[in-house]
């Protein structure tokens, strides 16, 4: 029995449970973070991870990569990084008198873009094509990226020196923008025990490596989750509310400068259905939409200057949408 047949026979959630158990055994106190990484993986999108240093962002990404039979590469973004450092470049071979393309790290399956906001605009532009079109262009020639291609980018929200804000066009290419919070008291107590050697901290190696074909098959399976007309209308009205917030209150209209693009509608629908699939449901519900709404929208709505000055955040605006947009 091949791996894809095995996955279909044993149930759609076996793969999710296997990956989640493997990652939570290595990452203490970040269950929601792990869940969002898997959501992005099965929804075929890129994820922007934002949190203070020391919250296991890099470790979680490495734990995911260590479970899948694919190529993974970590790229440390720095101000002196060049576009060719990502895409690769044409190398002249004097013995043959020809140029040969030397592929860069973007041709791997899982890309950890560490501190992505430290790279200048030219590098961001090179990454934008890869994220949006799943291809790179070098010397007038376009090269396709692998079918399994996922960028997991990290950025530090508290350090601004030597950073370049990500342009809105690139932010929109991230399926999710996940804020990573500090672990709970109990989780932090467990971390200390592991560091002190009071409890075992080495999780066993994966029982088996997940084949790329399994991930691709799971993505197709997740897209079979049913979304009713009523649910479709509900998520569309939420997106419309980001563009025409005055319908739901003058205070919302004063908070927002620009609403979400149609790409947000597609992302919200996709993530809601994958969220339902991950919990074993055959159809998506409004609770699935609400569960992923903050991560889908927080980087796609732009607050007004007045709202930012008053200390408002995209999350507070999204909270208001959940309260005021009626469920269809």
mmCIF file of C-alpha atoms in Angstrom:
data_model
loop_
_atom_site.group_PDB
_atom_site.id
_atom_site.type_symbol
_atom_site.label_atom_id
_atom_site.label_comp_id
_atom_site.label_asym_id
_atom_site.label_seq_id
_atom_site.Cartn_x
_atom_site.Cartn_y
_atom_site.Cartn_z
ATOM 1 C CA UNK A 1 0.000 0.000 0.000
ATOM 2 C CA UNK A 2 1.527 3.323 -1.024
ATOM 3 C CA UNK A 3 1.617 6.347 1.253
ATOM 4 C CA UNK A 4 -1.247 8.250 -0.401
ATOM 5 C CA UNK A 5 -3.565 5.236 -0.269
ATOM 6 C CA UNK A 6 -2.611 4.690 3.364
ATOM 7 C CA UNK A 7 -3.490 8.266 4.234
ATOM 8 C CA UNK A 8 -6.904 8.022 2.543
ATOM 9 C CA UNK A 9 -7.645 4.681 4.225
ATOM 10 C CA UNK A 10 -6.750 5.646 7.787
ATOM 11 C CA UNK A 11 -8.662 8.937 7.714
ATOM 12 C CA UNK A 12 -8.038 12.497 6.700
ATOM 13 C CA UNK A 13 -6.920 13.688 10.142
ATOM 14 C CA UNK A 14 -4.199 11.103 10.717
ATOM 15 C CA UNK A 15 -1.707 13.210 8.804
ATOM 16 C CA UNK A 16 -2.652 16.363 10.726
ATOM 17 C CA UNK A 17 -2.415 14.567 14.078
ATOM 18 C CA UNK A 18 0.926 13.025 13.185
ATOM 19 C CA UNK A 19 2.490 16.358 12.258
ATOM 20 C CA UNK A 20 0.936 18.173 15.202
ATOM 21 C CA UNK A 21 2.088 15.567 17.726
ATOM 22 C CA UNK A 22 5.609 15.627 16.324
ATOM 23 C CA UNK A 23 5.842 19.425 16.500
ATOM 24 C CA UNK A 24 4.208 19.945 19.912
ATOM 25 C CA UNK A 25 6.614 17.385 21.370
ATOM 26 C CA UNK A 26 9.425 19.766 20.386
ATOM 27 C CA UNK A 27 7.752 23.138 20.889
ATOM 28 C CA UNK A 28 6.421 23.709 24.421
ATOM 29 C CA UNK A 29 3.486 26.055 24.957
ATOM 30 C CA UNK A 30 2.895 27.148 21.357
ATOM 31 C CA UNK A 31 0.022 24.923 20.245
ATOM 32 C CA UNK A 32 -1.789 27.689 18.373
ATOM 33 C CA UNK A 33 1.397 28.640 16.545
ATOM 34 C CA UNK A 34 1.889 25.017 15.466
ATOM 35 C CA UNK A 35 -1.733 24.842 14.339
ATOM 36 C CA UNK A 36 -1.315 27.928 12.158
ATOM 37 C CA UNK A 37 1.842 26.571 10.528
ATOM 38 C CA UNK A 38 -0.047 23.425 9.558
ATOM 39 C CA UNK A 39 -3.003 25.496 8.364
ATOM 40 C CA UNK A 40 -0.730 27.415 5.981
ATOM 41 C CA UNK A 41 0.915 24.178 4.820
ATOM 42 C CA UNK A 42 -2.360 22.489 3.871
ATOM 43 C CA UNK A 43 -3.906 25.688 2.491
ATOM 44 C CA UNK A 44 -0.934 26.074 0.125
ATOM 45 C CA UNK A 45 0.082 29.528 1.311
ATOM 46 C CA UNK A 46 2.910 31.490 2.857
ATOM 47 C CA UNK A 47 2.972 32.607 6.476
ATOM 48 C CA UNK A 48 4.474 35.646 8.201
ATOM 49 C CA UNK A 49 5.429 34.935 11.805
ATOM 50 C CA UNK A 50 5.785 37.919 14.120
ATOM 51 C CA UNK A 51 6.925 37.732 17.708
ATOM 52 C CA UNK A 52 9.615 38.737 20.149
ATOM 53 C CA UNK A 53 12.955 36.907 20.131
ATOM 54 C CA UNK A 54 13.130 33.559 21.901
ATOM 55 C CA UNK A 55 9.586 32.338 21.145
ATOM 56 C CA UNK A 56 10.721 29.284 19.130
ATOM 57 C CA UNK A 57 9.747 30.655 15.707
ATOM 58 C CA UNK A 58 12.788 29.162 13.984
ATOM 59 C CA UNK A 59 12.626 25.953 16.010
ATOM 60 C CA UNK A 60 9.002 25.338 15.038
ATOM 61 C CA UNK A 61 9.730 25.809 11.350
ATOM 62 C CA UNK A 62 12.704 23.446 11.602
ATOM 63 C CA UNK A 63 10.516 20.883 13.392
ATOM 64 C CA UNK A 64 8.028 20.986 10.518
ATOM 65 C CA UNK A 65 10.768 20.651 7.912
ATOM 66 C CA UNK A 66 12.293 17.691 9.738
ATOM 67 C CA UNK A 67 9.060 15.717 9.369
ATOM 68 C CA UNK A 68 8.516 16.144 5.622
ATOM 69 C CA UNK A 69 10.646 14.397 3.007
ATOM 70 C CA UNK A 70 11.565 17.549 1.122
ATOM 71 C CA UNK A 71 14.268 20.169 0.733
ATOM 72 C CA UNK A 72 14.293 22.924 3.346
ATOM 73 C CA UNK A 73 16.544 25.972 3.518
ATOM 74 C CA UNK A 74 16.996 28.750 6.035
ATOM 75 C CA UNK A 75 17.926 32.165 4.654
ATOM 76 C CA UNK A 76 19.155 34.850 7.042
ATOM 77 C CA UNK A 77 17.971 38.161 5.605
ATOM 78 C CA UNK A 78 20.469 40.998 6.024
ATOM 79 C CA UNK A 79 20.784 44.531 4.587
ATOM 80 C CA UNK A 80 23.582 43.438 2.214
ATOM 81 C CA UNK A 81 21.596 40.538 0.716
ATOM 82 C CA UNK A 82 21.287 40.588 -3.095
ATOM 83 C CA UNK A 83 18.408 39.267 -5.257
ATOM 84 C CA UNK A 84 20.769 36.721 -6.801
ATOM 85 C CA UNK A 85 21.448 35.360 -3.316
ATOM 86 C CA UNK A 86 17.832 34.145 -3.408
ATOM 87 C CA UNK A 87 17.125 33.348 -7.033
ATOM 88 C CA UNK A 88 20.532 32.191 -8.210
ATOM 89 C CA UNK A 89 22.496 33.563 -11.144
ATOM 90 C CA UNK A 90 24.015 32.703 -14.513
ATOM 91 C CA UNK A 91 27.569 31.435 -14.124
ATOM 92 C CA UNK A 92 29.994 31.729 -17.027
ATOM 93 C CA UNK A 93 31.873 28.509 -17.838
ATOM 94 C CA UNK A 94 35.004 29.530 -19.763
ATOM 95 C CA UNK A 95 35.905 25.981 -20.792
ATOM 96 C CA UNK A 96 32.588 25.733 -22.651
ATOM 97 C CA UNK A 97 32.125 29.390 -23.499
ATOM 98 C CA UNK A 98 28.551 29.303 -22.198
ATOM 99 C CA UNK A 99 26.490 30.456 -19.247
ATOM 100 C CA UNK A 100 24.841 27.972 -16.883
ATOM 101 C CA UNK A 101 22.148 28.818 -14.374
ATOM 102 C CA UNK A 102 23.132 28.141 -10.762
ATOM 103 C CA UNK A 103 19.944 27.774 -8.743
ATOM 104 C CA UNK A 104 19.545 29.720 -5.505
ATOM 105 C CA UNK A 105 17.909 28.679 -2.222
ATOM 106 C CA UNK A 106 14.406 29.630 -3.423
ATOM 107 C CA UNK A 107 14.331 26.379 -5.391
ATOM 108 C CA UNK A 108 13.862 24.413 -2.173
ATOM 109 C CA UNK A 109 10.437 23.350 -0.892
ATOM 110 C CA UNK A 110 10.293 24.974 2.538
ATOM 111 C CA UNK A 111 11.965 28.360 2.905
ATOM 112 C CA UNK A 112 12.598 29.912 6.303
ATOM 113 C CA UNK A 113 13.115 33.610 5.635
ATOM 114 C CA UNK A 114 14.580 34.702 8.961
ATOM 115 C CA UNK A 115 14.111 38.400 9.829
ATOM 116 C CA UNK A 116 12.648 39.108 6.407
ATOM 117 C CA UNK A 117 12.237 42.820 7.093
ATOM 118 C CA UNK A 118 16.015 43.313 7.200
ATOM 119 C CA UNK A 119 16.380 42.900 3.411
ATOM 120 C CA UNK A 120 16.225 45.910 1.034
ATOM 121 C CA UNK A 121 13.570 46.549 -1.615
ATOM 122 C CA UNK A 122 15.314 44.756 -4.503
ATOM 123 C CA UNK A 123 15.477 41.535 -2.526
ATOM 124 C CA UNK A 124 11.841 41.904 -1.509
ATOM 125 C CA UNK A 125 10.899 42.281 -5.187
ATOM 126 C CA UNK A 126 12.688 39.054 -6.080
ATOM 127 C CA UNK A 127 10.903 37.246 -3.287
ATOM 128 C CA UNK A 128 7.565 38.758 -4.347
ATOM 129 C CA UNK A 129 7.667 37.061 -7.763
ATOM 130 C CA UNK A 130 8.513 33.730 -6.182
ATOM 131 C CA UNK A 131 5.672 33.987 -3.651
ATOM 132 C CA UNK A 132 3.046 35.251 -6.085
ATOM 133 C CA UNK A 133 3.861 33.364 -9.280
ATOM 134 C CA UNK A 134 5.828 30.352 -7.971
ATOM 135 C CA UNK A 135 8.607 31.218 -10.389
ATOM 136 C CA UNK A 136 11.777 33.299 -10.647
ATOM 137 C CA UNK A 137 13.159 35.178 -13.629
ATOM 138 C CA UNK A 138 16.899 35.512 -14.142
ATOM 139 C CA UNK A 139 18.553 36.907 -17.264
ATOM 140 C CA UNK A 140 15.264 36.947 -19.167
ATOM 141 C CA UNK A 141 14.585 33.257 -18.483
ATOM 142 C CA UNK A 142 11.788 32.109 -16.188
ATOM 143 C CA UNK A 143 12.253 29.064 -13.975
ATOM 144 C CA UNK A 144 9.389 27.271 -12.214
ATOM 145 C CA UNK A 145 9.588 26.557 -8.497
ATOM 146 C CA UNK A 146 8.599 23.180 -6.957
ATOM 147 C CA UNK A 147 4.936 22.212 -6.525
ATOM 148 C CA UNK A 148 5.489 22.199 -2.778
ATOM 149 C CA UNK A 149 6.816 25.698 -2.128
ATOM 150 C CA UNK A 150 6.161 27.553 1.104
ATOM 151 C CA UNK A 151 7.789 30.661 2.540
ATOM 152 C CA UNK A 152 7.744 30.921 6.317
ATOM 153 C CA UNK A 153 9.044 34.371 7.174
ATOM 154 C CA UNK A 154 9.859 35.745 10.605
ATOM 155 C CA UNK A 155 10.148 39.315 11.786
ATOM 156 C CA UNK A 156 10.806 40.982 15.105
ATOM 157 C CA UNK A 157 8.145 43.593 15.986
ATOM 158 C CA UNK A 158 10.189 45.462 18.589
ATOM 159 C CA UNK A 159 13.426 46.147 16.730
ATOM 160 C CA UNK A 160 13.255 48.793 14.000
ATOM 161 C CA UNK A 161 16.893 49.751 13.472
ATOM 162 C CA UNK A 162 18.224 48.410 10.170
ATOM 163 C CA UNK A 163 14.845 47.140 9.001
ATOM 164 C CA UNK A 164 12.774 47.805 5.877
ATOM 165 C CA UNK A 165 8.972 47.719 6.216
ATOM 166 C CA UNK A 166 7.436 45.109 3.956
ATOM 167 C CA UNK A 167 5.439 46.669 1.088
ATOM 168 C CA UNK A 168 1.679 46.134 1.093
ATOM 169 C CA UNK A 169 1.872 44.126 -2.152
ATOM 170 C CA UNK A 170 4.182 41.614 -0.524
ATOM 171 C CA UNK A 171 2.207 41.467 2.708
ATOM 172 C CA UNK A 172 -0.863 40.584 0.655
ATOM 173 C CA UNK A 173 0.977 37.518 -0.693
ATOM 174 C CA UNK A 174 1.183 36.029 2.774
ATOM 175 C CA UNK A 175 -1.809 33.812 3.403
ATOM 176 C CA UNK A 176 -1.506 34.320 7.167
ATOM 177 C CA UNK A 177 0.097 36.827 9.493
ATOM 178 C CA UNK A 178 0.499 35.068 12.830
ATOM 179 C CA UNK A 179 1.317 36.895 16.050
ATOM 180 C CA UNK A 180 3.194 34.649 18.472
ATOM 181 C CA UNK A 181 2.533 35.311 22.134
ATOM 182 C CA UNK A 182 4.548 34.406 25.211
ATOM 183 C CA UNK A 183 4.031 30.913 26.656
ATOM 184 C CA UNK A 184 1.794 30.386 29.686
ATOM 185 C CA UNK A 185 3.135 30.064 33.223
ATOM 186 C CA UNK A 186 2.806 26.274 33.132
ATOM 187 C CA UNK A 187 4.544 26.072 29.741
ATOM 188 C CA UNK A 188 7.374 28.280 30.937
ATOM 189 C CA UNK A 189 7.776 26.099 34.009
ATOM 190 C CA UNK A 190 8.051 23.066 31.708
ATOM 191 C CA UNK A 191 10.654 24.832 29.573
ATOM 192 C CA UNK A 192 12.792 25.493 32.643
ATOM 193 C CA UNK A 193 12.588 21.838 33.675
ATOM 194 C CA UNK A 194 13.789 20.782 30.218
ATOM 195 C CA UNK A 195 16.652 23.282 30.240
ATOM 196 C CA UNK A 196 17.718 22.188 33.735
ATOM 197 C CA UNK A 197 17.631 18.553 32.673
ATOM 198 C CA UNK A 198 14.969 17.691 35.236
ATOM 199 C CA UNK A 199 12.796 16.140 32.508
ATOM 200 C CA UNK A 200 13.695 14.658 29.146
ATOM 201 C CA UNK A 201 13.716 17.291 26.434
ATOM 202 C CA UNK A 202 14.737 15.189 23.450
ATOM 203 C CA UNK A 203 11.655 14.074 21.508
ATOM 204 C CA UNK A 204 12.014 10.875 19.481
ATOM 205 C CA UNK A 205 12.823 11.077 15.794
ATOM 206 C CA UNK A 206 9.844 10.983 13.411
ATOM 207 C CA UNK A 207 8.483 7.472 12.926
ATOM 208 C CA UNK A 208 8.327 8.151 9.204
ATOM 209 C CA UNK A 209 8.907 11.042 6.831
ATOM 210 C CA UNK A 210 5.854 12.514 5.125
ATOM 211 C CA UNK A 211 6.209 12.377 1.342
ATOM 212 C CA UNK A 212 5.607 15.519 -0.701
ATOM 213 C CA UNK A 213 2.884 13.657 -2.599
ATOM 214 C CA UNK A 214 0.989 13.173 0.666
ATOM 215 C CA UNK A 215 0.970 16.905 1.358
ATOM 216 C CA UNK A 216 -0.245 17.683 -2.171
ATOM 217 C CA UNK A 217 -2.961 15.009 -1.911
ATOM 218 C CA UNK A 218 -4.063 16.365 1.466
ATOM 219 C CA UNK A 219 -4.406 19.846 -0.015
ATOM 220 C CA UNK A 220 -6.783 18.528 -2.684
ATOM 221 C CA UNK A 221 -8.712 16.637 -0.048
ATOM 222 C CA UNK A 222 -9.080 19.742 2.125
ATOM 223 C CA UNK A 223 -10.585 21.653 -0.798
ATOM 224 C CA UNK A 224 -13.467 19.153 -0.963
ATOM 225 C CA UNK A 225 -14.855 20.586 2.283
ATOM 226 C CA UNK A 226 -18.257 22.076 1.504
ATOM 227 C CA UNK A 227 -18.951 25.783 1.874
ATOM 228 C CA UNK A 228 -22.644 26.666 1.697
ATOM 229 C CA UNK A 229 -24.063 29.702 -0.082
ATOM 230 C CA UNK A 230 -24.890 31.215 3.303
ATOM 231 C CA UNK A 231 -21.315 30.787 4.513
ATOM 232 C CA UNK A 232 -19.978 32.254 1.266
ATOM 233 C CA UNK A 233 -22.229 35.274 1.701
ATOM 234 C CA UNK A 234 -21.050 35.697 5.303
ATOM 235 C CA UNK A 235 -17.353 35.787 4.471
ATOM 236 C CA UNK A 236 -17.969 38.098 1.503
ATOM 237 C CA UNK A 237 -19.864 40.509 3.739
ATOM 238 C CA UNK A 238 -16.947 40.510 6.176
ATOM 239 C CA UNK A 239 -14.546 41.510 3.406
ATOM 240 C CA UNK A 240 -17.009 44.115 2.138
ATOM 241 C CA UNK A 241 -17.169 45.537 5.662
ATOM 242 C CA UNK A 242 -13.428 46.291 5.511
ATOM 243 C CA UNK A 243 -14.049 48.376 2.391
ATOM 244 C CA UNK A 244 -17.337 49.982 3.443
ATOM 245 C CA UNK A 245 -17.146 50.020 7.248
ATOM 246 C CA UNK A 246 -19.570 52.928 7.553
ATOM 247 C CA UNK A 247 -22.424 50.459 7.033
ATOM 248 C CA UNK A 248 -21.585 48.988 10.439
ATOM 249 C CA UNK A 249 -20.819 52.187 12.305
ATOM 250 C CA UNK A 250 -19.184 55.584 12.020
ATOM 251 C CA UNK A 251 -16.523 54.500 14.498
ATOM 252 C CA UNK A 252 -15.427 51.681 12.181
ATOM 253 C CA UNK A 253 -15.299 54.069 9.222
ATOM 254 C CA UNK A 254 -12.931 56.307 11.160
ATOM 255 C CA UNK A 255 -10.641 53.384 11.982
ATOM 256 C CA UNK A 256 -9.883 52.129 8.484
ATOM 257 C CA UNK A 257 -7.957 53.688 5.588
ATOM 258 C CA UNK A 258 -7.888 50.780 3.127
ATOM 259 C CA UNK A 259 -9.804 47.540 3.156
ATOM 260 C CA UNK A 260 -8.878 44.023 2.107
ATOM 261 C CA UNK A 261 -8.359 42.968 -1.516
ATOM 262 C CA UNK A 262 -10.149 40.120 -3.359
ATOM 263 C CA UNK A 263 -7.095 38.017 -2.514
ATOM 264 C CA UNK A 264 -8.277 38.236 1.092
ATOM 265 C CA UNK A 265 -11.667 36.802 0.098
ATOM 266 C CA UNK A 266 -9.963 33.842 -1.543
ATOM 267 C CA UNK A 267 -7.646 33.371 1.435
ATOM 268 C CA UNK A 268 -10.497 33.522 3.945
ATOM 269 C CA UNK A 269 -12.532 30.938 2.050
ATOM 270 C CA UNK A 270 -9.541 28.635 1.651
ATOM 271 C CA UNK A 271 -8.411 28.890 5.272
ATOM 272 C CA UNK A 272 -11.908 28.405 6.673
ATOM 273 C CA UNK A 273 -12.334 25.191 4.688
ATOM 274 C CA UNK A 274 -8.889 23.885 5.624
ATOM 275 C CA UNK A 275 -9.595 24.742 9.259
ATOM 276 C CA UNK A 276 -12.778 22.666 9.055
ATOM 277 C CA UNK A 277 -10.893 19.809 7.373
ATOM 278 C CA UNK A 278 -8.201 19.823 10.044
ATOM 279 C CA UNK A 279 -10.836 19.302 12.744
ATOM 280 C CA UNK A 280 -12.435 16.475 10.743
ATOM 281 C CA UNK A 281 -15.549 18.270 9.478
ATOM 282 C CA UNK A 282 -17.091 17.774 6.030
ATOM 283 C CA UNK A 283 -18.358 21.359 5.823
ATOM 284 C CA UNK A 284 -17.179 24.765 7.022
ATOM 285 C CA UNK A 285 -19.150 26.891 9.485
ATOM 286 C CA UNK A 286 -19.071 30.559 10.564
ATOM 287 C CA UNK A 287 -16.934 29.511 13.540
ATOM 288 C CA UNK A 288 -14.263 28.322 11.085
ATOM 289 C CA UNK A 289 -14.329 31.719 9.381
ATOM 290 C CA UNK A 290 -14.043 33.528 12.698
ATOM 291 C CA UNK A 291 -11.254 31.222 13.899
ATOM 292 C CA UNK A 292 -8.942 32.236 11.041
ATOM 293 C CA UNK A 293 -10.173 35.790 10.472
ATOM 294 C CA UNK A 294 -7.530 37.653 12.494
ATOM 295 C CA UNK A 295 -4.616 35.824 10.885
ATOM 296 C CA UNK A 296 -6.034 36.297 7.382
ATOM 297 C CA UNK A 297 -6.897 39.997 7.719
ATOM 298 C CA UNK A 298 -4.525 41.653 10.196
ATOM 299 C CA UNK A 299 -1.893 42.358 7.495
ATOM 300 C CA UNK A 300 -4.447 43.221 4.812
ATOM 301 C CA UNK A 301 -6.328 46.101 6.435
ATOM 302 C CA UNK A 302 -4.651 49.463 6.851
ATOM 303 C CA UNK A 303 -5.730 51.622 9.754
ATOM 304 C CA UNK A 304 -6.185 55.356 9.508
ATOM 305 C CA UNK A 305 -3.609 57.635 11.041
ATOM 306 C CA UNK A 306 -6.118 58.717 13.688
ATOM 307 C CA UNK A 307 -6.842 55.129 14.694
ATOM 308 C CA UNK A 308 -3.155 54.337 15.069
ATOM 309 C CA UNK A 309 -2.663 57.505 17.108
ATOM 310 C CA UNK A 310 -5.474 56.365 19.406
ATOM 311 C CA UNK A 311 -3.747 53.032 19.951
ATOM 312 C CA UNK A 312 -6.155 50.993 17.831
ATOM 313 C CA UNK A 313 -4.889 47.819 16.162
ATOM 314 C CA UNK A 314 -6.056 45.738 13.185
ATOM 315 C CA UNK A 315 -7.107 43.065 15.676
ATOM 316 C CA UNK A 316 -9.486 45.448 17.454
ATOM 317 C CA UNK A 317 -11.030 46.366 14.102
ATOM 318 C CA UNK A 318 -11.461 42.662 13.239
ATOM 319 C CA UNK A 319 -13.012 42.029 16.657
ATOM 320 C CA UNK A 320 -15.612 44.663 15.822
ATOM 321 C CA UNK A 321 -16.332 43.002 12.464
ATOM 322 C CA UNK A 322 -17.023 39.672 14.177
ATOM 323 C CA UNK A 323 -19.437 41.410 16.554
ATOM 324 C CA UNK A 324 -21.307 43.486 13.969
ATOM 325 C CA UNK A 325 -21.414 41.537 10.703
ATOM 326 C CA UNK A 326 -24.416 39.227 11.065
ATOM 327 C CA UNK A 327 -24.015 35.526 10.385
ATOM 328 C CA UNK A 328 -25.920 34.717 7.188
#
